[in-house]
Amino acid sequence: MTTQLNPYLGFRDTTREAMEFYRTVFGGELTLSTFAEFEASDDKAEQNKIMHAMLTTDDGLVLMASDTPNRMEYRPGTNYSVSLSGDDEPVLRGYWDKLAAGGTVVMPLEPSPWGDSFGMCVDKFGVSWMVNIAGAPA
């Protein structure tokens, strides 16, 4: 697998609706996973929220999204991140280290409930990043 750079959109409670709309625009295959499926929240009101959605088109476009948990701030207009993903752990950890330097680590790069290593940070320019290393528990 090569390293991929993709947009990642955040919504409060409308990820399913938004991603189904984008599927009508771009076509492709849509996968949706809920917070309950990954046991990612103890809040019963969040169980049916979308923890991860991915739309992959025949043209190779990939758009990802999730519902923002109730405990996190949500502000339309800043509801995006750039996602770096792949399986080359040294390369992705190198990107992580450089992006996080001088910025803010929102979630440390560490093992996730889905079996990969995952982290979130905001770089020194205010851009939100997510790094996912496939099959690489820290």
PDB file of C-alpha atoms in Angstrom, residues 42-136:
ATOM      1  CA  ASP A  42     -19.945   5.165  26.283  1.00  0.00           C
ATOM      2  CA  ASP A  43     -22.544   7.832  25.438  1.00  0.00           C
ATOM      3  CA  LYS A  44     -25.702   5.959  24.408  1.00  0.00           C
ATOM      4  CA  ALA A  45     -26.758   8.957  22.287  1.00  0.00           C
ATOM      5  CA  GLU A  46     -23.683   8.426  20.105  1.00  0.00           C
ATOM      6  CA  GLN A  47     -24.036   4.721  19.339  1.00  0.00           C
ATOM      7  CA  ASN A  48     -25.609   5.263  15.900  1.00  0.00           C
ATOM      8  CA  LYS A  49     -23.370   8.178  14.966  1.00  0.00           C
ATOM      9  CA  ILE A  50     -20.914   7.487  12.172  1.00  0.00           C
ATOM     10  CA  MET A  51     -17.380   6.976  13.456  1.00  0.00           C
ATOM     11  CA  HIS A  52     -15.947   6.507   9.968  1.00  0.00           C
ATOM     12  CA  ALA A  53     -17.363   6.802   6.462  1.00  0.00           C
ATOM     13  CA  MET A  54     -15.444   6.300   3.246  1.00  0.00           C
ATOM     14  CA  LEU A  55     -16.610   6.919  -0.298  1.00  0.00           C
ATOM     15  CA  THR A  56     -14.368   5.406  -2.970  1.00  0.00           C
ATOM     16  CA  THR A  57     -15.164   6.173  -6.605  1.00  0.00           C
ATOM     17  CA  ASP A  58     -14.303   4.289  -9.777  1.00  0.00           C
ATOM     18  CA  ASP A  59     -12.127   7.293 -10.715  1.00  0.00           C
ATOM     19  CA  GLY A  60      -9.984   6.794  -7.605  1.00  0.00           C
ATOM     20  CA  LEU A  61     -11.405   9.651  -5.526  1.00  0.00           C
ATOM     21  CA  VAL A  62     -11.607   8.968  -1.790  1.00  0.00           C
ATOM     22  CA  LEU A  63     -13.654  11.124   0.585  1.00  0.00           C
ATOM     23  CA  MET A  64     -13.858  10.313   4.277  1.00  0.00           C
ATOM     24  CA  ALA A  65     -16.006  11.721   7.089  1.00  0.00           C
ATOM     25  CA  SER A  66     -17.282  11.180  10.616  1.00  0.00           C
ATOM     26  CA  ASP A  67     -19.712  12.588  13.151  1.00  0.00           C
ATOM     27  CA  THR A  68     -18.030  14.723  15.798  1.00  0.00           C
ATOM     28  CA  PRO A  69     -18.516  13.259  19.297  1.00  0.00           C
ATOM     29  CA  ASN A  70     -20.698  15.337  21.639  1.00  0.00           C
ATOM     30  CA  ARG A  71     -17.711  16.010  23.929  1.00  0.00           C
ATOM     31  CA  MET A  72     -15.775  17.712  21.108  1.00  0.00           C
ATOM     32  CA  GLU A  73     -16.329  21.170  19.688  1.00  0.00           C
ATOM     33  CA  TYR A  74     -17.964  21.366  16.280  1.00  0.00           C
ATOM     34  CA  ARG A  75     -17.768  24.528  14.180  1.00  0.00           C
ATOM     35  CA  PRO A  76     -18.925  24.479  10.560  1.00  0.00           C
ATOM     36  CA  GLY A  77     -16.220  25.959   8.345  1.00  0.00           C
ATOM     37  CA  THR A  78     -13.446  24.300  10.349  1.00  0.00           C
ATOM     38  CA  ASN A  79     -14.883  20.798  10.089  1.00  0.00           C
ATOM     39  CA  TYR A  80     -12.173  19.211   7.995  1.00  0.00           C
ATOM     40  CA  SER A  81      -8.861  17.434   8.391  1.00  0.00           C
ATOM     41  CA  VAL A  82      -6.277  16.057   6.036  1.00  0.00           C
ATOM     42  CA  SER A  83      -5.826  12.309   6.434  1.00  0.00           C
ATOM     43  CA  LEU A  84      -2.507  10.548   5.871  1.00  0.00           C
ATOM     44  CA  SER A  85      -2.843   6.778   5.742  1.00  0.00           C
ATOM     45  CA  GLY A  86      -0.894   3.746   4.639  1.00  0.00           C
ATOM     46  CA  ASP A  87       1.224   0.914   5.972  1.00  0.00           C
ATOM     47  CA  ASP A  88       4.739   2.369   5.781  1.00  0.00           C
ATOM     48  CA  GLU A  89       5.192   2.943   9.506  1.00  0.00           C
ATOM     49  CA  PRO A  90       8.588   4.722   9.416  1.00  0.00           C
ATOM     50  CA  VAL A  91       7.433   7.154   6.716  1.00  0.00           C
ATOM     51  CA  LEU A  92       4.105   7.913   8.400  1.00  0.00           C
ATOM     52  CA  ARG A  93       5.669   8.301  11.868  1.00  0.00           C
ATOM     53  CA  GLY A  94       8.177  10.680  10.301  1.00  0.00           C
ATOM     54  CA  TYR A  95       5.349  12.769   8.846  1.00  0.00           C
ATOM     55  CA  TRP A  96       3.581  12.680  12.225  1.00  0.00           C
ATOM     56  CA  ASP A  97       6.651  13.867  14.109  1.00  0.00           C
ATOM     57  CA  LYS A  98       7.177  16.770  11.719  1.00  0.00           C
ATOM     58  CA  LEU A  99       3.501  17.793  11.599  1.00  0.00           C
ATOM     59  CA  ALA A 100       3.123  17.679  15.392  1.00  0.00           C
ATOM     60  CA  ALA A 101       6.350  19.653  16.039  1.00  0.00           C
ATOM     61  CA  GLY A 102       5.364  23.154  17.102  1.00  0.00           C
ATOM     62  CA  GLY A 103       1.684  22.225  16.879  1.00  0.00           C
ATOM     63  CA  THR A 104      -0.827  20.579  19.182  1.00  0.00           C
ATOM     64  CA  VAL A 105      -1.329  16.831  19.604  1.00  0.00           C
ATOM     65  CA  VAL A 106      -5.086  16.274  19.899  1.00  0.00           C
ATOM     66  CA  MET A 107      -4.839  12.469  20.123  1.00  0.00           C
ATOM     67  CA  PRO A 108      -1.447  10.737  20.427  1.00  0.00           C
ATOM     68  CA  LEU A 109      -0.393   8.357  17.666  1.00  0.00           C
ATOM     69  CA  GLU A 110      -1.140   5.041  19.371  1.00  0.00           C
ATOM     70  CA  PRO A 111      -3.104   1.789  18.928  1.00  0.00           C
ATOM     71  CA  SER A 112      -6.749   2.280  17.962  1.00  0.00           C
ATOM     72  CA  PRO A 113      -9.860   0.123  18.476  1.00  0.00           C
ATOM     73  CA  TRP A 114      -9.741  -0.916  14.803  1.00  0.00           C
ATOM     74  CA  GLY A 115      -6.232  -2.370  15.096  1.00  0.00           C
ATOM     75  CA  ASP A 116      -4.133   0.328  13.420  1.00  0.00           C
ATOM     76  CA  SER A 117      -2.145   3.144  15.004  1.00  0.00           C
ATOM     77  CA  PHE A 118      -3.967   6.468  14.815  1.00  0.00           C
ATOM     78  CA  GLY A 119      -3.335  10.028  15.926  1.00  0.00           C
ATOM     79  CA  MET A 120      -4.649  13.548  15.414  1.00  0.00           C
ATOM     80  CA  CYS A 121      -2.780  16.845  15.583  1.00  0.00           C
ATOM     81  CA  VAL A 122      -3.057  20.465  14.522  1.00  0.00           C
ATOM     82  CA  ASP A 123       0.102  21.769  12.891  1.00  0.00           C
ATOM     83  CA  LYS A 124       1.676  25.126  13.688  1.00  0.00           C
ATOM     84  CA  PHE A 125      -0.352  26.695  10.863  1.00  0.00           C
ATOM     85  CA  GLY A 126      -3.717  25.543  12.266  1.00  0.00           C
ATOM     86  CA  VAL A 127      -4.313  22.676   9.829  1.00  0.00           C
ATOM     87  CA  SER A 128      -5.850  19.529  11.351  1.00  0.00           C
ATOM     88  CA  TRP A 129      -4.172  16.230  10.448  1.00  0.00           C
ATOM     89  CA  MET A 130      -5.051  12.570  11.055  1.00  0.00           C
ATOM     90  CA  VAL A 131      -2.449   9.830  10.637  1.00  0.00           C
ATOM     91  CA  ASN A 132      -3.448   6.160  10.369  1.00  0.00           C
ATOM     92  CA  ILE A 133      -0.802   3.449  10.108  1.00  0.00           C
ATOM     93  CA  ALA A 134      -2.414   0.185   8.953  1.00  0.00           C
ATOM     94  CA  GLY A 135      -1.600  -2.817  11.113  1.00  0.00           C
ATOM     95  CA  ALA A 136       0.998  -0.936  13.155  1.00  0.00           C
TER      96      ALA A 136
END
